[in-house]
mmCIF file of N, CA, C and O in Angstrom:
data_model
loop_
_atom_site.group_PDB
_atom_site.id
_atom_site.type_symbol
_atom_site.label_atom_id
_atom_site.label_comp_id
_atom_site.label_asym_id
_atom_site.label_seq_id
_atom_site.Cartn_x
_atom_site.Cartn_y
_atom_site.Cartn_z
ATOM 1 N N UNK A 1 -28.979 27.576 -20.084
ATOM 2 C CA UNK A 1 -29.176 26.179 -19.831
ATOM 3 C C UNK A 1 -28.012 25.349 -20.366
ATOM 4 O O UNK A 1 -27.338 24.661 -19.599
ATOM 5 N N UNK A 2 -27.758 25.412 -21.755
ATOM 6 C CA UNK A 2 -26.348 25.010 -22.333
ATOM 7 C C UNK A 2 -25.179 25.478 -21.439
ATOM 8 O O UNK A 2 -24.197 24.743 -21.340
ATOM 9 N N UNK A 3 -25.220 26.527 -20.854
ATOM 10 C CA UNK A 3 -23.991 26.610 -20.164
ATOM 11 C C UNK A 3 -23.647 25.921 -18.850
ATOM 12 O O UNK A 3 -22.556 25.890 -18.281
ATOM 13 N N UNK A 4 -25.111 25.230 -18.390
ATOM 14 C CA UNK A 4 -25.609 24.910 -16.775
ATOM 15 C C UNK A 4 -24.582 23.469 -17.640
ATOM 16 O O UNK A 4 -23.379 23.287 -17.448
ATOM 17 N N UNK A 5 -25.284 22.805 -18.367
ATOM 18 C CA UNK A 5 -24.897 21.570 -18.811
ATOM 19 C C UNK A 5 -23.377 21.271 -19.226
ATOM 20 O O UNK A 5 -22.814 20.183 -19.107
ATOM 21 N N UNK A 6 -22.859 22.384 -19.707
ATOM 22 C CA UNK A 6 -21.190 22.292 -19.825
ATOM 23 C C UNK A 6 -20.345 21.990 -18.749
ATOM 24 O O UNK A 6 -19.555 21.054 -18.627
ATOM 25 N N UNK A 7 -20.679 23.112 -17.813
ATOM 26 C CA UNK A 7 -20.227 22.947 -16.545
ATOM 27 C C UNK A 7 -20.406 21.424 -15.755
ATOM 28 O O UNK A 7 -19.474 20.761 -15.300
ATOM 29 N N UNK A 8 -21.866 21.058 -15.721
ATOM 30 C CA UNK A 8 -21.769 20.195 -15.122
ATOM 31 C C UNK A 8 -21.105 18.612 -15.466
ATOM 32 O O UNK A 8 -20.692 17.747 -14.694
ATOM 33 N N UNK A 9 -21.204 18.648 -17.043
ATOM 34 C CA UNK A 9 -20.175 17.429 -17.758
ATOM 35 C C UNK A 9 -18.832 17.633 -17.651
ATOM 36 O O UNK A 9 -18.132 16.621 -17.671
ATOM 37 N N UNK A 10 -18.255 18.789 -17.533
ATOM 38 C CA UNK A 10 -16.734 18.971 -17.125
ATOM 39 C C UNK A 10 -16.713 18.663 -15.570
ATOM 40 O O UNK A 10 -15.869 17.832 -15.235
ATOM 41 N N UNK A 11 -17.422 19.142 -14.672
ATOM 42 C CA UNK A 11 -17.327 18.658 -13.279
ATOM 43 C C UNK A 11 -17.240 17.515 -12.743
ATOM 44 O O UNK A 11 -16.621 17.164 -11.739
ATOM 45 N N UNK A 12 -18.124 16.727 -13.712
ATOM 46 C CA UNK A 12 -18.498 15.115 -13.615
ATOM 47 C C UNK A 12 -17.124 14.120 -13.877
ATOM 48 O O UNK A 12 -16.737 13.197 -13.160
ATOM 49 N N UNK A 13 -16.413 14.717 -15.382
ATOM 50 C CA UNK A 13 -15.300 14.522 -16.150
ATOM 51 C C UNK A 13 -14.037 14.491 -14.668
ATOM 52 O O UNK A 13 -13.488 13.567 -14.068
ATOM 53 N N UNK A 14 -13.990 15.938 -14.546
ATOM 54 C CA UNK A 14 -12.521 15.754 -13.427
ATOM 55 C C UNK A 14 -13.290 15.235 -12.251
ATOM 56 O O UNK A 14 -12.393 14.632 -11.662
ATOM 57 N N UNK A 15 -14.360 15.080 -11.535
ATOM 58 C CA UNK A 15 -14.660 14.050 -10.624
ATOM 59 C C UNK A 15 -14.323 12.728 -11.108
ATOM 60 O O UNK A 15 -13.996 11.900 -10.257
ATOM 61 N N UNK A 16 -14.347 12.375 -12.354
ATOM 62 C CA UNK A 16 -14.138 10.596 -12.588
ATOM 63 C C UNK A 16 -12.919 10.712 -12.524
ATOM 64 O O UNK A 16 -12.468 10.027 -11.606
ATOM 65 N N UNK A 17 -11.820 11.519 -13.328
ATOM 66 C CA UNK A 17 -10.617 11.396 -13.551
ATOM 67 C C UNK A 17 -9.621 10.959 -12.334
ATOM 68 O O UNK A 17 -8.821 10.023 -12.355
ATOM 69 N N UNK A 18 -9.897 11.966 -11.163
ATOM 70 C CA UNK A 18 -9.063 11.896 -9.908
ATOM 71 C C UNK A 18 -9.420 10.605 -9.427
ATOM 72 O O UNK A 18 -8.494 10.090 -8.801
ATOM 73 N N UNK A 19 -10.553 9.832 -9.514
ATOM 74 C CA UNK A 19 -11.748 8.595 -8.614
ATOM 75 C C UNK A 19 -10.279 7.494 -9.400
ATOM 76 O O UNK A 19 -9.473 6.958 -8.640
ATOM 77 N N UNK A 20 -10.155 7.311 -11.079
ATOM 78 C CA UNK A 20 -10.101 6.562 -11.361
ATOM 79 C C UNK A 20 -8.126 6.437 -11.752
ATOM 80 O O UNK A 20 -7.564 5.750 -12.605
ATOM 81 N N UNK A 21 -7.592 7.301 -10.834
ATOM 82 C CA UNK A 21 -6.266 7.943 -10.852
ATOM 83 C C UNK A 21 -5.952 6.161 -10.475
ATOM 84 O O UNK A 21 -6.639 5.651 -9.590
ATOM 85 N N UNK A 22 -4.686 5.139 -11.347
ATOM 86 C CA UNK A 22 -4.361 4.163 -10.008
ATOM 87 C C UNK A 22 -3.631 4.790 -9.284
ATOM 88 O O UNK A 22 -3.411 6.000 -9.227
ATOM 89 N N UNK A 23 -3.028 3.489 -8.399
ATOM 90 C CA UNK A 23 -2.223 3.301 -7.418
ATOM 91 C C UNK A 23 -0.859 3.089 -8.096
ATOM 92 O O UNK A 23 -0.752 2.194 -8.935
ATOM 93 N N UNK A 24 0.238 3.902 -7.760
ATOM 94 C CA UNK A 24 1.534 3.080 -8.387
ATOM 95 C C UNK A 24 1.926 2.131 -7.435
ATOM 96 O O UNK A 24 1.175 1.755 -6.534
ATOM 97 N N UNK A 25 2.956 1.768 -7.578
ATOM 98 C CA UNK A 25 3.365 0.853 -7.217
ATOM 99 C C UNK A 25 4.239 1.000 -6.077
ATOM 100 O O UNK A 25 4.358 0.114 -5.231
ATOM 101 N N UNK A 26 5.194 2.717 -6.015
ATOM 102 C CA UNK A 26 5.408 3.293 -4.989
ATOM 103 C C UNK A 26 4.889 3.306 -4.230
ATOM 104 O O UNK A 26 5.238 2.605 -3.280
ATOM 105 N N UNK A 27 3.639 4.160 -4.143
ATOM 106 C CA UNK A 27 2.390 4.350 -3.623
ATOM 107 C C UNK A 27 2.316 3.228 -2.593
ATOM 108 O O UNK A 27 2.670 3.387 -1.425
ATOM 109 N N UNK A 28 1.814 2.031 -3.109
ATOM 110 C CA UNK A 28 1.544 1.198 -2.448
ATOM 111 C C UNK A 28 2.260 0.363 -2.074
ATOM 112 O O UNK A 28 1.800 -0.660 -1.566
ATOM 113 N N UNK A 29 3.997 0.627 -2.264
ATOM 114 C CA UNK A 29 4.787 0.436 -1.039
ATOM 115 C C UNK A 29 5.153 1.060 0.077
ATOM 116 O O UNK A 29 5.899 0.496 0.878
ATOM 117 N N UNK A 30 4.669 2.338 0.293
ATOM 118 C CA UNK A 30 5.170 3.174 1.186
ATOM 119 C C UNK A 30 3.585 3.107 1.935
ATOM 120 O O UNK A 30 3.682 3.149 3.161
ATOM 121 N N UNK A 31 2.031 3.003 1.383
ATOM 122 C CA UNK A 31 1.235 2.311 2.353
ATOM 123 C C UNK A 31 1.155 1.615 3.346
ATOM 124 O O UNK A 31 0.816 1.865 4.502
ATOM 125 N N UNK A 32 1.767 -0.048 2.414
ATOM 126 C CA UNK A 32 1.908 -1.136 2.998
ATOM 127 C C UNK A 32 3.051 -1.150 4.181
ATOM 128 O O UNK A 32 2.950 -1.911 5.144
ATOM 129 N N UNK A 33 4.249 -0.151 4.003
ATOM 130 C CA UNK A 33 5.445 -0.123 4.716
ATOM 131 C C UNK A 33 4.185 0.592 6.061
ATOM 132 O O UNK A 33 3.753 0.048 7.078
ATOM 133 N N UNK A 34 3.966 1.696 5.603
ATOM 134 C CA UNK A 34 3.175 2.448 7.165
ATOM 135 C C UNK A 34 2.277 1.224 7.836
ATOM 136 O O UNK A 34 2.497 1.119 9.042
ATOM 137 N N UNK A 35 1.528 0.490 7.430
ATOM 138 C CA UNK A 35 0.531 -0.027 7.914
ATOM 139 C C UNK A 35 1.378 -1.373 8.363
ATOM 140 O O UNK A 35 1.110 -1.879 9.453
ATOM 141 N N UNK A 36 2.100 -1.782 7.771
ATOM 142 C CA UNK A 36 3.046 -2.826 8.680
ATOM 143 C C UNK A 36 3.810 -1.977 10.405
ATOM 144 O O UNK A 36 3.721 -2.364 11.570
ATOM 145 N N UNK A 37 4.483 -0.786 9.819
ATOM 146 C CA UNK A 37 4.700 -0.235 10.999
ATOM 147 C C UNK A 37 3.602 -0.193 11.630
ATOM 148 O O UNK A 37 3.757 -0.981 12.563
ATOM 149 N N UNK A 38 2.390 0.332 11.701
ATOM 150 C CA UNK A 38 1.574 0.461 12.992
ATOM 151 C C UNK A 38 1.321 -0.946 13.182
ATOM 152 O O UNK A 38 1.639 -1.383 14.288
ATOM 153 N N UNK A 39 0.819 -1.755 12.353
ATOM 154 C CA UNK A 39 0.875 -3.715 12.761
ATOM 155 C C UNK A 39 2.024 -4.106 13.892
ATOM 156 O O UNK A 39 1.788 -4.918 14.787
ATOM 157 N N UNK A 40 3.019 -3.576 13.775
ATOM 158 C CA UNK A 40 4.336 -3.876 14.484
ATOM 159 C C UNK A 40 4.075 -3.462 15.745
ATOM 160 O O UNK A 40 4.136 -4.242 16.696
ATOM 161 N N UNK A 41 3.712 -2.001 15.888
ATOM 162 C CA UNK A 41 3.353 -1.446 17.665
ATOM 163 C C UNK A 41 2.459 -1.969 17.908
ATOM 164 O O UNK A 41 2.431 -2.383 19.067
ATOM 165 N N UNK A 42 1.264 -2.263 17.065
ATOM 166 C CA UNK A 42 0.029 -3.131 18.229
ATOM 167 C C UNK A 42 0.622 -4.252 18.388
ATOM 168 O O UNK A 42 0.673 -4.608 19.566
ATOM 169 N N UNK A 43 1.026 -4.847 17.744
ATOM 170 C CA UNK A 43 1.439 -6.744 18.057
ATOM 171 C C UNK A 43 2.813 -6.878 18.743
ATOM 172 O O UNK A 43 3.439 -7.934 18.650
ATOM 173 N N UNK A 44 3.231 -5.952 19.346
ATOM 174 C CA UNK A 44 4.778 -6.003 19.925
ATOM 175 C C UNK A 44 5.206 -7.025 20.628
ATOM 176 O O UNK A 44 6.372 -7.401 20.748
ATOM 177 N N UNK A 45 4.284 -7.459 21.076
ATOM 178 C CA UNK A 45 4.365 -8.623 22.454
ATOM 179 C C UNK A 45 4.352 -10.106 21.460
ATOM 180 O O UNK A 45 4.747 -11.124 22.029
ATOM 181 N N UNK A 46 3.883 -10.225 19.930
ATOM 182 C CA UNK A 46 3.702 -10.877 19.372
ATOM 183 C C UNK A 46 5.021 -11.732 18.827
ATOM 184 O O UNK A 46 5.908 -11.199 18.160
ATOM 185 N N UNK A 47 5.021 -12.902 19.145
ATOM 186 C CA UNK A 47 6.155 -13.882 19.002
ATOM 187 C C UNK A 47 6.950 -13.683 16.991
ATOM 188 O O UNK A 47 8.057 -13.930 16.514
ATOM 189 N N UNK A 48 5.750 -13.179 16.452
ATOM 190 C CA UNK A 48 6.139 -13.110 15.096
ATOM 191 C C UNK A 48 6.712 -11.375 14.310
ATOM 192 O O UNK A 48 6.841 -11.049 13.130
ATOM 193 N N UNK A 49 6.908 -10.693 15.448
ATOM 194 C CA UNK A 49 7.148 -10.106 15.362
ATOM 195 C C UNK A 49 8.800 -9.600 14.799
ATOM 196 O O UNK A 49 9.199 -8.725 14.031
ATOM 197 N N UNK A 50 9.415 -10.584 15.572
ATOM 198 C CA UNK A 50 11.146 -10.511 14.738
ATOM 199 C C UNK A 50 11.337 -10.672 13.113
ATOM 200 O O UNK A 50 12.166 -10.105 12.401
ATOM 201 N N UNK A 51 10.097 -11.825 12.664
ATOM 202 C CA UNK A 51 10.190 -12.332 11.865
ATOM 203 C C UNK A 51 9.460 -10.964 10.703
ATOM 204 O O UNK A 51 10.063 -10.574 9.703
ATOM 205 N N UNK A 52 8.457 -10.574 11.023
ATOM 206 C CA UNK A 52 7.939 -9.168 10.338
ATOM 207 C C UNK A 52 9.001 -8.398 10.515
ATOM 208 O O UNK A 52 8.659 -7.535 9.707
ATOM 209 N N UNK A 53 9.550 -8.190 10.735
ATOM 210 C CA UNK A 53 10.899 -7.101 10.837
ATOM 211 C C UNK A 53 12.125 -7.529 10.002
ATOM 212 O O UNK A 53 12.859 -6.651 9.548
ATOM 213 N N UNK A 54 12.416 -9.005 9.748
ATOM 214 C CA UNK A 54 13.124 -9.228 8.501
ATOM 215 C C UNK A 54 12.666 -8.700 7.431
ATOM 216 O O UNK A 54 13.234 -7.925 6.661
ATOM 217 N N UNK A 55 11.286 -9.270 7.374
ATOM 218 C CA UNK A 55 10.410 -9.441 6.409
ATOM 219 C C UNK A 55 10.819 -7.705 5.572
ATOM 220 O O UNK A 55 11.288 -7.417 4.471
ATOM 221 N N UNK A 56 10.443 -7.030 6.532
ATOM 222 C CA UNK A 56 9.933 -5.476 6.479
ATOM 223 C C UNK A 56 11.249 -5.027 6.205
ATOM 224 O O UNK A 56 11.210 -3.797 6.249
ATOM 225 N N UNK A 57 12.448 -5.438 5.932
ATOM 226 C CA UNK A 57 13.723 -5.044 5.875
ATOM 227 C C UNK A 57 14.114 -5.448 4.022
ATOM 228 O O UNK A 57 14.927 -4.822 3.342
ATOM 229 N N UNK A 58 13.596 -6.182 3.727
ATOM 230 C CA UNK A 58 13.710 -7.076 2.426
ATOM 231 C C UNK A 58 13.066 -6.455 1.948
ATOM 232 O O UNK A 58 13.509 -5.927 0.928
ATOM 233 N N UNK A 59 11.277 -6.038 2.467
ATOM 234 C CA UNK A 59 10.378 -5.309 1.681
ATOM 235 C C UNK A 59 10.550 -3.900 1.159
ATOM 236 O O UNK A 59 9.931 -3.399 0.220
ATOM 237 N N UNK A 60 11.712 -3.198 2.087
ATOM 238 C CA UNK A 60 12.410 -1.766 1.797
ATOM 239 C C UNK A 60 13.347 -1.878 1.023
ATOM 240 O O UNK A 60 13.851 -0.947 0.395
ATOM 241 N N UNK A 61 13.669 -2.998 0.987
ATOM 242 C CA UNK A 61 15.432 -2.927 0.039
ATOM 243 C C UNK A 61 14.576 -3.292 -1.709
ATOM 244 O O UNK A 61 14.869 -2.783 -2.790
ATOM 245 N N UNK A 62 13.594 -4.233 -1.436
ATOM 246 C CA UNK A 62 13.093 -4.452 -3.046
ATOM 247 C C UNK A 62 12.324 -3.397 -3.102
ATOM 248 O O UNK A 62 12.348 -3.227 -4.321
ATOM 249 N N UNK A 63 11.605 -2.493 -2.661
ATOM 250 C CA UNK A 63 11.519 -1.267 -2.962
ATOM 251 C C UNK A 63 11.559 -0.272 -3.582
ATOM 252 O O UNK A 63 10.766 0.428 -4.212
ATOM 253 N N UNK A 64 12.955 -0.274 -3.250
ATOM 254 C CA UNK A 64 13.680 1.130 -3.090
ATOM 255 C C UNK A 64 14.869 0.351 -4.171
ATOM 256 O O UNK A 64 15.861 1.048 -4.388
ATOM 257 N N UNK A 65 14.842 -0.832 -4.757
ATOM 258 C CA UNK A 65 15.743 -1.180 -5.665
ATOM 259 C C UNK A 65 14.492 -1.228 -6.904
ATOM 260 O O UNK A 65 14.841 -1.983 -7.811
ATOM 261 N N UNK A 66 13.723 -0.872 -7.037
ATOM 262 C CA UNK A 66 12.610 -0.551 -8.297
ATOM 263 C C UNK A 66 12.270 -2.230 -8.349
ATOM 264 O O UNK A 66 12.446 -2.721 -9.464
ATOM 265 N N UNK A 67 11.896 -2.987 -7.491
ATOM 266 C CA UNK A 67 11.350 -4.457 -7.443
ATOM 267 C C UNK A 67 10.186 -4.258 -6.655
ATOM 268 O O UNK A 67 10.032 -5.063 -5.736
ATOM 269 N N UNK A 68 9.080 -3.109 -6.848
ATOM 270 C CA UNK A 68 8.358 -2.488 -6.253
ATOM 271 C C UNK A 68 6.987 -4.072 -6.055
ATOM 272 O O UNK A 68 6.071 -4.041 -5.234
ATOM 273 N N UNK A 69 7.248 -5.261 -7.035
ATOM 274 C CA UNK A 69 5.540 -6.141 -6.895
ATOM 275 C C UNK A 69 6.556 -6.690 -5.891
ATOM 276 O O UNK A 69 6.226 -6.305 -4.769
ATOM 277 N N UNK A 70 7.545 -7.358 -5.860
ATOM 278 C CA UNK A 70 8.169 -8.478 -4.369
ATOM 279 C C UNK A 70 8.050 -7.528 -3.379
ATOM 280 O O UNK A 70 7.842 -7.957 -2.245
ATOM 281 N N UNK A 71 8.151 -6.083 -3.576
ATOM 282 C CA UNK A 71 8.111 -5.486 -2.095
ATOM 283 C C UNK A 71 6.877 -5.847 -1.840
ATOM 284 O O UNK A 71 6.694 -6.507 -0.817
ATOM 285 N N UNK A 72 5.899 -5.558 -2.571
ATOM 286 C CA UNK A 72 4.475 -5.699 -1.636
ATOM 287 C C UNK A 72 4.316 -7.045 -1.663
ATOM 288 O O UNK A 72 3.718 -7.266 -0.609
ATOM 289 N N UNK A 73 4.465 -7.988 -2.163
ATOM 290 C CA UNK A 73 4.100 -9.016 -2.154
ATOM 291 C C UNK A 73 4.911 -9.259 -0.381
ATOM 292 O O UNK A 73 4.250 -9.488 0.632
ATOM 293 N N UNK A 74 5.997 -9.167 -0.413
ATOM 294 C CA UNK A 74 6.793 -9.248 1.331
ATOM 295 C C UNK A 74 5.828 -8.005 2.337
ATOM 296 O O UNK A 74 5.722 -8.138 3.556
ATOM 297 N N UNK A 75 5.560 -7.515 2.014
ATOM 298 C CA UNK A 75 4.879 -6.782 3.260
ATOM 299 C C UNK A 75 3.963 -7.454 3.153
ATOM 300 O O UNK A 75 3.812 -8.041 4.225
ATOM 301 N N UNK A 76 3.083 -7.782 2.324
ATOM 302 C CA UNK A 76 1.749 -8.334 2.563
ATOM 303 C C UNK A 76 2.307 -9.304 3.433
ATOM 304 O O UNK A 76 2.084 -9.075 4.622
ATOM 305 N N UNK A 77 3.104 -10.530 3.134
ATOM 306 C CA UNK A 77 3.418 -11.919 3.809
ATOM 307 C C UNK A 77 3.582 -11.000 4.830
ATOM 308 O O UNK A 77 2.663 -11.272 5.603
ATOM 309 N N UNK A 78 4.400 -9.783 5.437
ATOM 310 C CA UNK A 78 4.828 -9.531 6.661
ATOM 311 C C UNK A 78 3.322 -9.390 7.469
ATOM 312 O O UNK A 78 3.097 -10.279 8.290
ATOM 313 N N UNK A 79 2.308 -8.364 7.297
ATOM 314 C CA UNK A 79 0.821 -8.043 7.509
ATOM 315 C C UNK A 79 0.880 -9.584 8.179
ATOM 316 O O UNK A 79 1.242 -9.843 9.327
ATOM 317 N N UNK A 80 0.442 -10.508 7.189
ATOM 318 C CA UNK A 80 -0.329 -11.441 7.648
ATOM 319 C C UNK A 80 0.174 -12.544 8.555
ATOM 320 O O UNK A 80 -0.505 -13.313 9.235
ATOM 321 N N UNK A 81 1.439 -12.482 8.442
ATOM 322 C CA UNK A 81 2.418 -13.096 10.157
ATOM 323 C C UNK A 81 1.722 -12.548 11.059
ATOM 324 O O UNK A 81 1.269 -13.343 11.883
ATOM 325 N N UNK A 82 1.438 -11.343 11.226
ATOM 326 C CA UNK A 82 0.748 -10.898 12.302
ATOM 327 C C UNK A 82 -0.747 -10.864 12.924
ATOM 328 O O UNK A 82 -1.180 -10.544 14.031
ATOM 329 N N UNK A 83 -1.413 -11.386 11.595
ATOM 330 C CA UNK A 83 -2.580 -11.460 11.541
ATOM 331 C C UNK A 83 -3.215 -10.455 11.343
ATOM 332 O O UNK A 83 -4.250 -10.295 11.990
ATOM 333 N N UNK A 84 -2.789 -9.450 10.373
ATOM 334 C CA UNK A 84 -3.226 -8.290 9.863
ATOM 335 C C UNK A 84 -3.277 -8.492 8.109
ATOM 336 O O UNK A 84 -2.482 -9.102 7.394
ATOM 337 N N UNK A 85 -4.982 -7.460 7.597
ATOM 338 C CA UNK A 85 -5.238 -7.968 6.692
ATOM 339 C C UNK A 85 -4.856 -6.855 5.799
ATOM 340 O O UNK A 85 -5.379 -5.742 5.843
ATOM 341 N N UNK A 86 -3.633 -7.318 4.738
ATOM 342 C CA UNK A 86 -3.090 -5.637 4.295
ATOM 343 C C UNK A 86 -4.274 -5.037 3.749
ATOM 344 O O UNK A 86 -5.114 -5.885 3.450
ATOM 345 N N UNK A 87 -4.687 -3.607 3.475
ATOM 346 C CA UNK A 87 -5.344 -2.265 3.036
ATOM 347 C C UNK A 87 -5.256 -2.762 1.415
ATOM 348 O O UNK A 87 -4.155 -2.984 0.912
ATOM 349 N N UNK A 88 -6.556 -2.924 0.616
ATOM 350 C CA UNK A 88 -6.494 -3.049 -0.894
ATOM 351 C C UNK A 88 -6.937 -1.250 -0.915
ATOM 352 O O UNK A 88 -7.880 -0.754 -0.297
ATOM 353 N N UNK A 89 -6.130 -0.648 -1.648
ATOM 354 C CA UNK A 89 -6.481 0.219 -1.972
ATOM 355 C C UNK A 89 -7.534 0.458 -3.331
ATOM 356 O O UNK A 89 -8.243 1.352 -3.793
ATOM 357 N N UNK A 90 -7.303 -0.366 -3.511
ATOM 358 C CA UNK A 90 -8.357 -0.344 -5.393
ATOM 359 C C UNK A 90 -10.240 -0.410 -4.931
ATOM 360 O O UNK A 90 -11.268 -0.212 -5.578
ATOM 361 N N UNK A 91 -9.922 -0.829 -3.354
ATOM 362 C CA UNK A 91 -11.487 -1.048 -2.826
ATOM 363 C C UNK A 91 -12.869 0.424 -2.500
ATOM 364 O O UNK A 91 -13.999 0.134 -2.107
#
């Protein structure tokens, strides 16, 4: 019975651990970068579309220069030019 109960508090343990892993900050620029790209092919025809593509150009360069909160903070602004609601991952 003690051994049923070990097992199952260690199981419980690495089930919370992985649940409560965050998000870096990478992470959730290379999200936000994918989910702007697919935003971009559905809305193609979309007048704001040039303007998400600056956007999305700035959001790779702060990036990828370790200014990883302005990147997302610019993709998000890019998302919502389009009328797309960026992905909270923490949800």
């Amino acid at each position: 019975m003690a051994a049923m109960l070990g097992v199952s508090l260690v199981l419980s343990a690495v089930g919370h651990s992985q649940a409560d892993t965050p998000i870096t900050r990478s992470e959730r620029c290379n999200r936000l970068s994918q989910q702007l790209d697919e935003a971009i092919e559905t809305h193609a025809e979309a007048a704001q579309v040039a303007q998400a593509k600056v956007l999305q150009k700035k959001a790779t360069r702060y990036c990828a220069d370790r200014k990883q909160a302005q990147g997302i903070r610019t993709y998000a602004t890019a998302l919502k030019l389009l009328g797309v609601t960026p992905d909270d991952p923490s949800q």
